[in-house]
Every structure is written in C-alpha cells, then in structure tokens.
Amino acid sequence: QTSLYINITYVTALARSKHIRQFHLTSHTQVTVRDALNQAMDEELERDERVFLLGEEVAQYDGAYKVSRGLWKKYGDKRIIDTPISEMGFAGIAVGAAMAGLRPICEFMTFNFSMQAIDQVINSAAKTYYMSAGLQPVPIVFRGPNGASAGVAAQHSQCFAAWYSHCPGLKVLSPWSAEDAKGLLKSAIRDDNPVVVLENELMYGVAFELSDEAQSKDFVIPIGKAKIERPGNHVTLVAHSRMVGFCLDAAAVLAKEGVECEVINLRTIRPLDTDTIEASIMKTNHLISVEGGWPQFGVGAEICARIMEGPAFNYLDAPAIRVTGVDIPMPYAKILEDNSVPQIKDIIFSVKKTLNM
Amino acid sequence: MVWCAFMFHLVDISKCDLHKLEEGPPLQAVLTREEGLQYYRTMQVMRRMELKADQLYKQKIIRGFCHLYDGQEACAVGIESGINRTDHLITAYRAHGYTLTRGGTVREIMAELTGRRGGIAKGKGGSMHMYAKHFYGGNGIVGAQVPLGAGVALACKYQGKNELCVCLYGDGAANQGQIFETYNMAALWKLPCIFICENNKYGMGTSVERAAASTDYYKRGDFIPGLRVDGMDILCVREATKFAAEHCRSGKGPILMELQTYRYHGHSMSDPGISYRTREEIQEVRSKSDPISLLKDRMISNNMASVEELKEIDVEVRKEIEDAAQFATTDPEPPLEDLCNHIFSNEPPMEVRGTNPWAKLKSIS
C-alpha cells in the first residue's frame, strides 16, 4: 500500500511538472482526490472554528491514507483529534459534540468499521432532528473510504451506499473526481445535517484537473444533483464513485463502434437525483446502472424501482438493468477479486445486450 | 406561624463511599426553608405527574413505551440543584423527571406522552424523545447516550465556557461496551463530564447481582474517581453533585457518581414489576426511604415547615397536574401535514415519498 502511494505521487508529480511548463496556456491544475479532500477540510477548518476532525490516526499519523496530512501540524490537538480504536464511542462523542454546537468531521478508517458505530449514525444522528420536531439539529459529517479496495478481503471491502441511503434523515454522498471530492465534502461540512461521505481508497491517488472555479475556497457542489460527465444518445449509464471512471472507459471503447453512452455521475446517493436520470432516459431510451456494491437491495435496485414508477418508464426500449459487484463476500486472490467487481468489459457487454447488438 | 425569611438548617447527611478520591462531599448540608419548599414541590410535581401518566396509560390514552420515574425523584431534583441551568444533561429513556427539571412544563411533557401537537416534541418523539435547552433527551438505545454526553462535554471544553455535562445511565446500561469506550476517552481528554449511574437495582427484570460481575458501579470507571451516594436523600445527591461539578470545573476530568435509588413502578408500563421482586420490598422502600417523605420529615422535625403548609402544596400540585392532564387529553393530535416535516435542518422544502408512488408528501424544515 505504501509503495502504491509513492508511485502515484510520483506520477502526479510528473503530471504536475508537465503542467507547469504549460502553465501559461491553461488555468487548470492536476489535483489528486486525496489532496482535494485535504483542501476541503483545510479550507473549512479555517473558515469555521467549530469544525474539527476526529478519528483513528487522523492527527499525528497524518491520516491512515494521508487524507488529513498536515492538518494536525497546522491546527493542533484541539481541532484534529486522534482517537483510540473505539468506533462506537467516538462516533457517539462526535454526535454529542454536534448536538452541543460544534461541527465535527468523524472519520471512519474504512466504512467497514462504521458498522460498529452504526447505531450512533442512524439512531443518534439521523433521526434526532425528526424525533425532536426540529429542536435538535445534528450538523455532522461521517467520512472515510468505502467499498472494495485491493487485496483486503471480505471484512474490509463492503460497500455501504445502500445501507446508509436507506435511512431518512441522512444525506449520502459518493464523490468520484477530485472536483467532486472537494465540492461535496465542503458542502457536507457546511450542511446542518448528518452527511455520510463515501470516499474510495483506490481513487485517493488519482489526479484530475481542477478548474480555477473548483480551486476557490468557496467552491461547493450542491448536494442532490447528479452530473452528466459525458453526453450521449444511445444508452444511459448511471454510476457513482470509481465506477464512473469505468463507465467512461467503457464509453470510449463503445464510441469506436458507434455507440454513444451518456454517463451520469450520481455524486449524491441520497437524495437521489431522479430527474437527471429520467431526462437522460427520455433521450436515450436505455438505462444501465453500474455500482461496485452487492446487487440485492442496492443503489441500482432503487434506481430501477424509481424509473419503473416514474414518467421515464414509457421511454424505455428495453428493461433497465444493473451491473453490480458479484453477490459474494470479497475474496482475496487477485484473480478472484478482479472477477468480484464490475470490469469495463462487463459494462460493454451489458450495453450491447441492452441495445441488442 | 411566622417563618424567619433566612431560616436555614445545617443537616447531617450520610457519607459517600469513595473510589480513587482522597475526600468526598461534606457530611453536612445547608438547607434553607425556601430551598426545602422548592425541592418538595418539584419532587411532588414529578411524583404526581408520573402517577397521572400511569393512569392515562391504563386508560390507553398514552401508548407505546412509558418508563416511570416515581421513587427516583431525589436524583433528578438533587442533580439539578447541584449544577447550573447553563450546564448540560443527557439521560436514557426514563426521562420525564429530567425533562421537567431541565425546563419542560408538565403540560408539554404530558401532551407529548399523549401524542398531541402541544407536546414538547410536537408529538413526534413520545416518552423517550423529549428535548429542552441543554437537555439532549430522552434516548431509547440503552447506553448510546453515554458517548453522546461525553461529546457534549467535549463541546463544553472546546468552547471554553466552563460548562459541564451530566451524563446518566442505569445499572443495566452500565454493562454496555460503549460506556467503557467513553470512560477511556473522557479520562484521556479530561472531559468535563459527570457520569451518573442511577442504580435502581434492576435492569428491566434482571437484578444487579444477576447482571454484573461487579455491582460497585461507582468503581467501574476504574481510573475515573467515583462516589456512591444515597440517591433517596435529595441533599446527599445535591452535595455529591456539587462536589462532582467542582471536580470537573477545576479541569481534573471526568468523575463518576453512583446513585442508589429505587423505582416503584416496573421497568415500563408493560411490566407489573413484581415477578422479579416482592411487594414487601417495594413497600419497605416506600415506608422507610421515600425521597419525598424523607424531605418532608426533615423539614417538619427541624421546624422549617408545617404539615398544613406542605398539604397546601400537595393540593396545588394536584391541581397543576389535573390541568396539565386536561390539556394533554384535549389538545388535538398533530396535523397530518406535519408528518414529513423536520427531516433536515435549514433546508428548502422538499418532497418525501408516501406509501405509494403517487403520494408525494411535503417536507419543510
């Protein structure tokens, strides 16, 4: 894992240096998802004194995945807090702090560990504003890497998008690009409600162009709005997180065969931007949802159900389908792991089946 | 009879058992006539309110869960008299008494129990989810309130306002893992948190001996100093709370209090409370250790109040409860329009899916 990080930094450094030569031609910068998240937190910590970060290894270790690198050095013990390995305890502490007027960012080293604390997220955070009829808001962010990683096996690879998105009172975000990461995390921190931000470890080291606008300290991405990453006419691909990149890769291959895919990056899982998906289906007449998580009761299942119930149903020329992770606990061996999550060829295959090619 | 306006008495109170403390609360408490009457009245209001809730529950006007606090009044009233209004407090589901001491009115508490729009949570929360300023409920999940309370304490320390958080839990909850996680972090970070275990001897139907390998709850914080307090004597509770508050405010970190108390009712209204304990035991506590009687006897024997005067207070209290019950039974239920409101704070109006795809309900903050 450490060597992977170094390689990516090297590649990013190369990319950046290349860009410096072209600096006078363009105003874009290459930023990794990791750095975008770091910037988001740094800016929000600076902007609002009530914001603080707690979690395992977030302070002196610079973050288990280096997402919070430099923050402890800059802000100190009061605002960047290392916790013992006590998820239920520190998640509850974070929620209590939010109830009493602070704006905590509670990091789970991975969302797999959030299962130990899930009662605090749902029963103490999500439901409280409702139960108190508006007396007690809970302005908290729960963030951390979610879903499959590389070689970490079953207990460390689960996607929690469906579980958290099931619950009213929570907002659930799933950034893909650096711009997503920065804008969505900033929105989450500024939101007065409990927000779950599902990051992706394999995306941390990936660099994206960050526009001038996205580099601004006030750049936020609205929660609940999906983004069309690539327009197309023949089929709608809806995805979140890492799978957005896979869909774009699949779209590039399919374009050579004359199939133009419209790729929608959900950005927010709850509330789901059904309008954008429906508008797209009314144009393309075909829908495929792509996710890394398990199929049963998943994000794709919800999308399909909503499309069935809404105006876009009449525009479908084929059943809406889902491309998902395989319905098994994540195996370890590389060949097995590779075949447990959707690959680009699976997306291409599904598109062709849907289009009867 | 003319009462001296500054009449007070120095009262002997029982010694607390100490854990990792050199000294404990004082063995004498100052009780002024005014204080005594106020404590008496508040405890009586609390008692009658709970008994009225019992009545309304049996009439099926209150439904669902209802965990009554009668017997434990000295704890809630004693704690409140030992802290400031600006301090913070959180407890579990046996919360009606604390909702009252933290500023809720009897009317809005009872109307919440009967599920009406005039309830303290507009009828959305019910018995276990009542909130007030610096009072964080009312929490249904056993033990979950303890980390929350430490979080409130963290905010107190962070904001530097010299406030503290009183964090309550029962003898049943005392065995929850998250409480030990909280002890650890509270001690590590020196959070201004008073952990209070209300030991009423039974976690639902399980006696403390059957649930805990160590029933010395005041010692279970291990590295956190603790004291065991007679929870039936309001002055004991008050002095211990003041002592604990001083400990926290001086920056020494958390402290733990075990209040030995008793509930007359079963765990909840669906528990008669006699299958796991004898009627004799309940009767013995009532006759020998009732917190209201103890205070009454003390005041009368020290000539701080007359029997008639206290009877007058009883009559007033009865009327207050009757009025509140009248309100709670006649106030209308929340409007259906309120069903989907209060999902998110500070949010533009949004749509919520109803029971079927055509049911699009409105939700405002």
XYZ file of C-alpha atoms in Angstrom:
722
model
C 0.000 0.000 0.000
C 2.780 2.427 0.841
C 4.558 1.699 -2.423
C 1.370 2.255 -4.377
C 1.046 5.649 -2.728
C 4.592 6.640 -3.635
C 4.135 5.588 -7.249
C 1.013 7.644 -7.566
C 2.642 10.677 -6.003
C 5.479 10.286 -8.487
C 3.095 10.078 -11.382
C 1.174 13.071 -10.105
C 4.384 14.997 -9.610
C 5.346 14.218 -13.180
C 1.956 15.282 -14.424
C 2.146 18.435 -12.399
C 5.592 19.343 -13.620
C 4.466 18.790 -17.157
C 1.650 21.125 -16.451
C 3.875 23.798 -15.059
C 5.511 24.016 -18.440
C 2.101 24.538 -19.937
C 1.034 26.847 -17.158
C 0.697 29.900 -19.307
C -1.625 28.068 -21.684
C -4.223 26.799 -19.235
C -5.545 27.684 -15.773
C -6.183 24.113 -14.649
C -4.228 22.202 -12.021
C -3.863 18.478 -11.540
C -5.007 17.519 -8.070
C -5.432 14.059 -6.589
C -8.686 13.102 -4.882
C -6.681 12.814 -1.663
C -5.405 16.366 -1.932
C -8.835 17.642 -2.899
C -10.304 16.138 0.277
C -7.421 17.593 2.244
C -8.015 21.037 0.760
C -11.724 20.822 1.503
C -11.089 20.058 5.155
C -8.309 22.622 5.463
C -10.487 25.364 3.999
C -13.472 24.521 6.162
C -11.364 24.240 9.322
C -10.010 27.691 8.580
C -13.397 29.119 7.744
C -15.333 27.932 10.776
C -13.869 27.486 14.233
C -16.493 24.967 15.207
C -15.279 22.461 12.615
C -12.944 19.767 13.907
C -11.779 16.339 12.778
C -11.627 13.179 14.873
C -10.803 9.583 14.083
C -8.081 6.987 14.262
C -4.645 8.200 13.122
C -6.006 11.452 11.702
C -3.611 13.677 13.618
C -0.029 12.616 14.224
C -0.020 9.854 11.605
C -1.340 12.347 9.027
C -4.242 10.026 8.331
C -4.233 6.289 7.654
C -4.489 7.129 3.959
C -2.817 10.523 4.354
C -6.043 12.358 3.617
C -5.568 14.596 6.659
C -1.862 15.158 6.061
C -0.584 18.424 7.505
C -3.812 19.322 9.284
C -2.669 18.475 12.795
C 0.531 20.416 12.290
C -1.492 23.422 11.214
C -4.450 23.245 13.608
C -3.182 21.321 16.629
C -4.625 18.967 19.198
C -7.818 20.852 19.833
C -9.113 20.555 16.281
C -7.518 17.412 14.942
C -8.076 14.603 17.444
C -6.574 11.128 17.421
C -8.997 8.649 18.931
C -8.443 5.220 20.432
C -9.898 2.287 18.490
C -13.422 2.872 19.780
C -15.754 3.458 16.857
C -18.999 3.283 18.770
C -17.579 5.533 21.463
C -16.006 8.202 19.285
C -18.850 8.275 16.790
C -21.197 8.888 19.714
C -18.877 11.550 21.082
C -18.830 13.219 17.683
C -22.642 13.203 17.514
C -22.895 14.634 21.031
C -20.441 17.389 20.126
C -22.578 18.216 17.083
C -25.677 18.385 19.258
C -23.916 20.834 21.560
C -22.967 23.253 18.776
C -19.753 22.041 17.158
C -19.374 20.784 13.584
C -17.411 17.547 13.765
C -15.960 15.543 10.911
C -15.899 11.955 12.136
C -13.552 9.779 10.116
C -14.010 6.033 9.932
C -10.775 4.446 8.810
C -12.966 2.498 6.454
C -16.724 2.306 6.430
C -16.480 -1.358 7.354
C -15.667 -0.174 10.883
C -18.640 2.142 10.866
C -20.790 -0.936 11.356
C -19.673 -0.944 14.965
C -20.938 2.592 15.305
C -23.930 2.399 13.001
C -26.395 2.853 15.869
C -24.897 6.272 16.607
C -25.073 7.267 12.924
C -28.685 6.213 12.486
C -30.395 6.419 15.865
C -28.452 9.268 17.435
C -27.629 11.361 14.383
C -30.068 10.726 11.542
C -33.305 10.517 13.494
C -32.836 13.173 16.137
C -33.992 16.274 14.255
C -37.247 14.481 13.454
C -37.800 12.991 16.923
C -37.251 16.383 18.497
C -39.597 18.054 15.980
C -36.850 20.412 14.916
C -35.405 21.274 18.332
C -32.112 19.418 17.947
C -30.105 19.591 14.717
C -27.032 17.386 14.259
C -24.501 19.034 11.923
C -22.024 16.186 11.491
C -20.036 14.593 8.687
C -19.065 10.931 8.709
C -16.409 10.266 6.092
C -13.927 7.643 5.060
C -13.145 5.114 2.340
C -15.965 2.816 1.279
C -16.251 -0.294 -0.853
C -13.713 -2.534 -2.500
C -10.024 -1.842 -2.216
C -7.166 -4.070 -3.371
C -6.491 -7.395 -1.694
C -8.025 -6.504 1.655
C -10.530 -9.384 1.549
C -14.089 -9.783 2.754
C -14.242 -7.851 6.028
C -12.607 -4.764 4.588
C -14.306 -4.448 1.227
C -18.009 -3.834 1.779
C -19.900 -1.004 0.112
C -22.277 0.789 2.484
C -24.011 3.050 -0.011
C -27.244 1.046 0.128
C -27.285 0.661 3.910
C -26.894 4.368 4.693
C -29.010 5.553 1.791
C -31.896 3.511 3.157
C -32.341 5.906 6.087
C -34.313 9.133 6.184
C -32.512 11.914 7.998
C -29.145 11.147 6.367
C -27.583 12.590 3.265
C -25.202 10.234 1.493
C -22.552 11.444 -0.925
C -20.231 9.453 -3.163
C -17.589 11.554 -4.926
C -15.672 10.273 -7.937
C -13.346 13.002 -9.183
C -11.170 15.496 -7.316
C -13.697 18.204 -8.058
C -16.453 16.003 -6.627
C -14.360 15.267 -3.565
C -13.630 18.889 -2.825
C -17.026 20.364 -3.610
C -19.061 17.631 -1.982
C -17.008 17.444 1.207
C -17.221 21.209 1.603
C -20.973 21.084 1.126
C -21.194 18.264 3.628
C -19.287 20.207 6.251
C -21.409 23.302 5.707
C -24.632 21.297 5.854
C -26.521 21.453 9.154
C -27.466 17.793 8.947
C -25.789 14.383 9.248
C -23.955 13.646 5.995
C -22.172 10.412 5.124
C -19.369 10.880 2.606
C -18.336 7.612 0.981
C -14.864 8.033 -0.442
C -12.886 5.393 -2.301
C -9.391 4.333 -1.367
C -8.433 3.347 -4.903
C -9.374 6.830 -6.082
C -7.322 8.715 -3.496
C -4.206 8.733 -5.632
C -5.885 9.513 -8.939
C -5.276 13.023 -10.252
C -7.866 15.136 -12.025
C -7.878 18.569 -13.471
C -9.262 21.078 -11.045
C -10.604 24.206 -12.673
C -9.970 27.679 -11.297
C -13.514 27.763 -10.054
C -13.029 24.478 -8.226
C -9.891 25.793 -6.608
C -11.760 28.635 -4.962
C -12.269 28.468 -1.222
C -15.975 28.856 -1.718
C -16.410 26.170 -4.312
C -19.197 23.839 -3.248
C -21.158 21.244 -5.198
C -24.866 21.144 -4.376
C -25.991 18.014 -2.603
C -28.635 16.058 -4.504
C -27.564 16.944 -8.019
C -26.013 14.433 -10.411
C -23.560 15.424 -13.149
C -23.532 14.328 -16.749
C -19.878 13.504 -17.293
C -20.297 12.517 -20.906
C -23.330 13.223 -23.061
C -24.628 10.524 -25.398
C -27.722 9.399 -27.256
C -27.884 5.641 -27.193
C -27.775 4.472 -23.594
C -27.676 5.990 -20.113
C -25.048 4.699 -17.741
C -25.595 5.780 -14.141
C -22.823 5.220 -11.652
C -21.179 6.548 -8.511
C -17.607 6.681 -7.267
C -14.956 4.594 -9.023
C -17.461 3.028 -11.399
C -17.963 6.402 -13.057
C -14.433 6.116 -14.399
C -15.107 2.572 -15.587
C -18.240 3.754 -17.391
C -16.268 6.493 -19.126
C -13.660 3.958 -20.195
C -16.371 1.643 -21.481
C -17.980 4.582 -23.280
C -14.677 5.368 -25.010
C -14.432 1.807 -26.306
C -18.086 1.721 -27.379
C -17.760 5.046 -29.161
C -15.410 3.365 -31.629
C -18.317 1.074 -32.534
C -20.667 3.994 -32.926
C -22.429 3.626 -29.592
C -22.625 6.900 -27.689
C -23.143 6.411 -23.957
C -24.418 9.129 -21.671
C -22.541 8.740 -18.407
C -24.148 10.151 -15.298
C -22.101 10.627 -12.159
C -24.624 10.454 -9.299
C -22.420 12.384 -6.825
C -25.226 12.095 -4.272
C -26.877 8.764 -3.461
C -29.376 10.200 -1.009
C -31.270 12.237 -2.063
C -31.127 10.592 -5.454
C -31.317 12.907 -8.482
C -34.076 11.018 -10.260
C -34.864 13.982 -12.520
C -31.470 13.898 -14.227
C -31.698 10.146 -14.785
C -35.242 10.403 -16.158
C -34.346 13.235 -18.517
C -31.475 11.160 -19.813
C -33.630 8.062 -20.364
C -36.161 10.153 -22.248
C -33.305 10.887 -24.639
C -31.517 7.526 -24.830
C -34.353 5.061 -24.096
C -31.984 2.699 -22.316
C -30.731 2.515 -18.749
C -27.901 0.660 -17.088
C -26.892 1.392 -13.530
C -23.368 0.460 -12.521
C -22.151 0.059 -8.932
C -19.422 -1.695 -7.012
C -21.710 -2.922 -4.225
C -23.813 -6.055 -3.981
C -26.911 -6.315 -6.177
C -29.591 -7.145 -3.671
C -31.432 -4.083 -2.407
C -28.644 -1.916 -3.798
C -28.349 1.512 -5.361
C -29.218 0.113 -8.806
C -32.283 -1.648 -7.417
C -33.564 1.683 -6.121
C -32.851 3.452 -9.402
C -34.714 0.794 -11.380
C -37.681 0.897 -8.997
C -37.951 4.668 -9.315
C -37.722 4.570 -13.100
C -40.481 1.950 -13.168
C -42.692 4.227 -11.080
C -41.980 7.425 -12.976
C -42.552 9.063 -16.377
C -39.339 7.673 -17.893
C -40.692 4.108 -17.886
C -42.612 4.746 -21.098
C -39.416 5.820 -22.803
C -37.541 2.603 -22.140
C -36.974 0.422 -25.174
C -35.506 -2.346 -23.059
C -35.651 -3.354 -19.406
C -33.452 -1.240 -17.157
C -30.657 -3.370 -15.792
C -27.939 -3.262 -13.189
C -24.244 -4.031 -13.334
C -23.048 -4.715 -9.799
C -20.454 -6.446 -7.677
C -20.836 -10.217 -7.510
C -23.148 -11.409 -4.746
C -20.387 -12.897 -2.615
C -18.077 -11.822 0.206
C -14.936 -10.366 -1.345
C -12.253 -12.997 -1.937
C -8.561 -12.356 -1.531
C -6.720 -13.900 -4.505
C -6.257 -11.299 -7.227
C -7.919 -13.265 -9.976
C -10.945 -13.857 -7.757
C -11.087 -10.282 -6.527
C -10.832 -8.891 -10.059
C -13.823 -11.004 -11.015
C -15.866 -9.922 -7.988
C -16.378 -6.342 -9.120
C -17.635 -4.996 -12.445
C -14.956 -4.692 -15.096
C -15.071 -2.483 -18.137
C -15.839 -5.496 -20.286
C -18.908 -6.233 -18.120
C -20.254 -2.775 -18.780
C -19.583 -3.066 -22.503
C -21.233 -6.482 -22.569
C -24.294 -5.169 -20.747
C -24.617 -2.197 -23.077
C -24.514 -4.446 -26.107
C -27.081 -6.812 -24.614
C -29.375 -3.941 -23.783
C -29.034 -2.481 -27.267
C -29.462 -5.906 -28.832
C -26.099 -5.695 -30.541
C -46.798 30.783 62.477
C -44.233 33.285 61.294
C -41.289 31.855 59.420
C -37.969 33.547 59.511
C -37.071 34.555 55.979
C -33.496 33.400 56.219
C -34.229 30.247 58.144
C -31.860 27.528 57.318
C -30.639 24.382 58.899
C -27.394 22.511 58.917
C -28.401 18.979 58.155
C -26.385 15.813 58.621
C -26.156 13.678 55.526
C -24.688 10.250 55.019
C -21.113 9.681 53.985
C -20.390 8.602 50.431
C -18.222 5.619 49.582
C -15.202 6.862 47.659
C -13.135 5.426 44.849
C -9.786 6.995 43.985
C -10.758 10.113 45.900
C -8.947 11.475 48.934
C -12.015 13.202 50.239
C -15.701 13.339 49.388
C -18.635 15.689 49.655
C -19.277 17.394 53.024
C -21.158 15.471 55.726
C -23.457 18.376 56.377
C -25.661 20.310 54.024
C -27.226 23.714 54.375
C -30.926 23.628 53.694
C -32.878 26.876 53.604
C -36.614 26.897 54.041
C -37.040 28.278 50.564
C -34.907 25.555 49.042
C -36.685 22.874 51.017
C -40.097 24.027 49.860
C -38.912 24.235 46.292
C -37.402 20.758 46.326
C -40.518 19.383 47.966
C -42.774 20.965 45.424
C -40.730 19.860 42.433
C -40.475 16.291 43.651
C -44.186 16.229 44.344
C -44.956 17.560 40.859
C -42.710 14.887 39.425
C -44.347 12.175 41.518
C -47.895 13.157 40.676
C -47.050 13.650 37.015
C -45.733 10.106 36.764
C -48.725 8.679 38.615
C -51.039 10.556 36.295
C -49.146 9.103 33.348
C -49.717 5.640 34.842
C -53.436 6.373 34.980
C -53.590 7.702 31.422
C -51.613 4.727 30.143
C -54.078 2.294 31.735
C -56.863 4.245 30.043
C -54.966 3.713 26.788
C -54.611 7.446 26.276
C -50.828 7.058 26.446
C -49.436 4.268 24.260
C -46.185 2.570 23.429
C -43.336 2.812 25.876
C -43.721 4.614 29.169
C -40.948 4.291 31.738
C -41.907 5.930 35.004
C -39.615 7.636 37.434
C -41.567 7.613 40.703
C -39.272 6.757 43.568
C -36.260 8.348 41.942
C -37.253 11.993 42.317
C -34.400 12.899 44.643
C -31.944 12.075 41.868
C -33.307 14.418 39.222
C -34.113 17.241 41.604
C -30.899 16.813 43.595
C -28.727 16.826 40.474
C -30.377 19.918 39.055
C -29.839 21.770 42.313
C -26.137 20.908 42.170
C -25.485 22.235 38.653
C -26.210 25.424 36.752
C -29.002 25.912 34.281
C -26.300 26.547 31.676
C -24.764 23.132 32.245
C -25.856 20.235 30.094
C -27.587 16.953 30.811
C -28.433 13.776 28.969
C -30.163 10.649 30.115
C -31.774 7.438 28.843
C -35.468 6.660 28.410
C -36.678 7.137 31.989
C -36.582 10.792 31.222
C -39.791 12.576 32.216
C -38.322 13.778 35.510
C -35.270 15.280 33.833
C -37.365 16.923 31.131
C -39.139 18.701 33.964
C -36.028 19.768 35.870
C -34.403 20.959 32.677
C -37.194 23.343 31.868
C -40.025 21.379 30.298
C -43.513 22.124 31.629
C -45.846 19.440 32.904
C -48.316 20.366 30.177
C -45.898 19.878 27.334
C -44.485 16.682 28.852
C -47.904 15.137 29.290
C -49.062 16.292 25.876
C -46.008 14.609 24.389
C -46.964 11.380 26.147
C -50.473 11.610 24.753
C -49.049 12.409 21.321
C -50.565 15.862 20.808
C -49.373 18.876 18.901
C -48.768 20.756 22.154
C -46.226 18.164 23.211
C -42.661 19.224 23.838
C -41.657 17.476 20.608
C -44.948 18.256 18.867
C -45.987 14.634 19.334
C -43.184 13.368 17.079
C -40.990 11.906 19.809
C -43.064 10.410 22.591
C -41.979 9.351 26.056
C -38.371 8.610 25.212
C -37.570 11.571 22.971
C -38.165 14.807 24.824
C -35.704 17.665 24.462
C -35.153 21.063 26.031
C -32.394 23.665 26.106
C -29.179 21.993 27.239
C -31.096 18.742 27.626
C -30.370 16.139 24.999
C -33.148 13.691 25.759
C -34.540 11.110 26.259
C -32.620 8.339 24.388
C -34.057 4.960 23.505
C -30.971 2.877 22.788
C -29.504 1.653 26.076
C -26.083 3.140 26.662
C -25.943 5.209 23.472
C -26.492 8.397 25.448
C -23.202 7.979 27.279
C -20.855 8.687 24.374
C -23.250 11.453 23.350
C -22.903 13.017 26.795
C -19.123 12.869 26.605
C -19.399 14.559 23.216
C -21.420 17.347 24.776
C -18.696 17.627 27.419
C -16.092 17.805 24.673
C -18.010 20.700 23.153
C -18.112 22.382 26.580
C -14.339 22.122 26.900
C -13.790 23.139 23.267
C -15.945 26.232 23.628
C -14.314 27.201 26.915
C -17.484 28.284 28.692
C -16.789 26.420 31.940
C -19.873 24.309 31.418
C -20.100 20.600 32.089
C -22.284 17.695 31.051
C -24.135 15.348 33.375
C -24.389 12.009 31.652
C -26.829 9.495 33.158
C -27.318 5.783 32.673
C -28.788 2.896 34.647
C -27.415 -0.183 36.320
C -28.463 -2.175 33.256
C -26.702 0.122 30.815
C -23.574 0.087 32.987
C -22.518 -3.135 31.293
C -22.553 -1.632 27.779
C -19.196 -1.663 25.992
C -19.598 1.823 24.605
C -19.671 3.164 28.156
C -16.190 1.818 28.786
C -15.006 3.278 25.491
C -16.411 6.570 26.720
C -14.755 6.343 30.151
C -11.446 5.884 28.361
C -11.784 8.860 26.071
C -13.310 11.109 28.730
C -10.404 10.397 31.057
C -7.776 10.654 28.314
C -9.047 14.007 27.149
C -10.125 15.237 30.622
C -13.648 15.956 29.511
C -15.849 17.869 31.984
C -18.312 15.025 32.301
C -20.132 13.758 35.385
C -21.090 10.161 34.697
C -24.007 9.189 36.876
C -25.235 5.651 37.297
C -28.785 5.595 38.635
C -28.725 2.209 40.279
C -32.315 1.246 40.951
C -31.297 -2.378 41.497
C -32.975 -3.798 38.418
C -32.234 -3.629 34.715
C -35.749 -4.407 33.483
C -36.351 -7.757 35.199
C -32.749 -8.580 35.953
C -31.379 -7.741 39.381
C -27.910 -6.243 39.593
C -26.461 -9.445 41.074
C -27.567 -11.364 38.004
C -26.237 -8.832 35.515
C -22.927 -7.554 36.816
C -19.792 -9.328 37.940
C -19.125 -6.185 39.983
C -22.076 -4.239 41.359
C -19.811 -1.487 42.658
C -20.886 0.742 39.804
C -19.034 3.723 41.243
C -15.786 1.804 40.800
C -16.416 0.579 37.274
C -14.859 3.696 35.792
C -11.595 2.256 37.092
C -9.196 5.162 36.521
C -12.087 7.604 36.919
C -12.692 8.653 40.543
C -16.095 7.685 41.854
C -18.510 8.054 44.700
C -21.508 6.075 45.828
C -24.379 8.228 47.017
C -27.675 7.692 48.802
C -29.988 8.532 45.922
C -33.078 8.732 48.137
C -31.766 11.721 50.078
C -32.001 14.823 47.955
C -29.410 16.685 49.991
C -26.924 13.849 49.604
C -27.481 13.941 45.866
C -27.150 17.719 45.753
C -23.936 17.827 47.745
C -22.402 14.989 45.762
C -23.338 16.716 42.524
C -21.793 19.982 43.681
C -18.670 18.103 44.663
C -18.537 16.372 41.288
C -19.189 19.612 39.419
C -16.330 21.300 41.237
C -14.081 18.399 40.269
C -14.957 18.800 36.604
C -14.789 22.562 36.509
C -11.344 22.536 38.075
C -10.104 20.691 34.998
C -9.499 17.359 36.685
C -11.518 15.494 34.083
C -14.498 13.198 34.463
C -15.945 11.807 37.660
C -18.467 9.045 38.308
C -21.371 9.025 40.744
C -23.493 6.011 41.605
C -26.877 6.992 42.989
C -28.534 4.204 44.930
C -32.188 4.653 44.253
C -35.398 2.707 43.608
C -38.276 2.730 41.172
C -41.758 1.915 42.454
C -43.087 1.024 39.038
C -41.879 -1.838 36.916
C -39.383 -1.214 34.145
C -42.157 0.189 31.981
C -45.935 0.182 31.950
C -45.936 -3.271 30.396
C -44.044 -4.646 33.390
C -46.010 -5.079 36.625
C -42.670 -5.135 38.427
C -43.495 -7.897 40.862
C -42.288 -11.011 39.140
C -38.662 -10.304 39.966
C -39.088 -8.516 43.293
C -41.504 -8.807 46.200
C -44.290 -6.433 47.115
C -42.725 -6.388 50.583
C -39.523 -4.979 49.192
C -41.363 -2.212 47.355
C -43.438 -1.437 50.441
C -40.368 -1.321 52.646
C -38.733 1.308 50.425
C -41.929 3.332 50.347
C -42.265 3.393 54.088
C -38.622 3.831 55.053
C -36.847 5.590 52.183
C -39.357 7.532 50.115
C -37.464 10.635 48.959
C -40.413 12.984 49.354
C -41.288 11.654 52.812
C -37.659 11.916 53.882
C -37.528 15.572 52.933
C -40.941 16.243 54.463
C -39.957 14.627 57.766
C -36.707 16.509 57.833
C -38.385 19.841 57.261
C -41.086 19.232 59.834
C -38.787 17.911 62.517
C -36.493 20.908 62.016
C -39.424 23.297 62.162
C -38.845 24.539 58.693
C -42.393 23.976 57.524
C -45.717 22.842 58.916
C -47.742 19.807 57.953
C -50.567 22.074 56.776
C -48.282 24.113 54.603
C -46.970 21.052 52.853
C -50.535 19.764 52.462
C -51.385 23.020 50.731
C -48.551 22.478 48.331
C -49.895 18.971 47.679
C -53.292 20.410 46.806
C -51.748 22.962 44.452
C -49.677 20.293 42.807
C -52.679 18.049 42.306
C -54.472 20.869 40.585
C -51.491 21.625 38.381
C -51.315 18.018 37.279
C -55.064 17.858 36.657
C -54.829 20.962 34.478
C -51.934 19.512 32.558
C -53.746 16.206 32.092
C -56.788 18.080 30.895
C -54.642 19.848 28.322
C -52.895 16.656 27.349
C -56.162 14.837 26.727
C -57.938 17.623 24.866
C -55.159 19.133 22.763
C -55.542 17.981 19.151
C -53.209 15.461 17.582
C -50.524 16.800 15.255
C -51.847 17.687 11.797
C -51.105 15.188 9.052
C -49.292 17.972 7.219
C -46.614 17.671 9.889
C -45.893 14.033 9.045
C -42.848 14.607 6.881
C -41.549 17.815 8.441
C -38.325 18.102 10.443
C -36.277 15.635 8.421
C -33.494 18.139 7.795
C -32.477 21.368 9.438
C -32.167 24.593 7.480
C -33.246 23.013 4.218
C -35.548 24.267 1.453
C -38.879 22.428 1.265
C -38.578 19.011 -0.310
C -40.708 16.119 -1.438
C -40.982 12.889 0.509
C -42.291 9.710 -0.968
C -45.501 8.495 0.649
C -46.729 4.929 0.853
C -47.246 4.678 -2.902
C -45.619 6.260 -5.969
C -48.409 8.823 -6.389
C -48.191 10.007 -2.802
C -45.800 12.932 -2.916
C -45.701 14.484 0.537
C -44.283 17.837 1.502
C -41.458 18.249 3.970
C -40.252 21.525 5.451
C -37.514 22.134 7.929
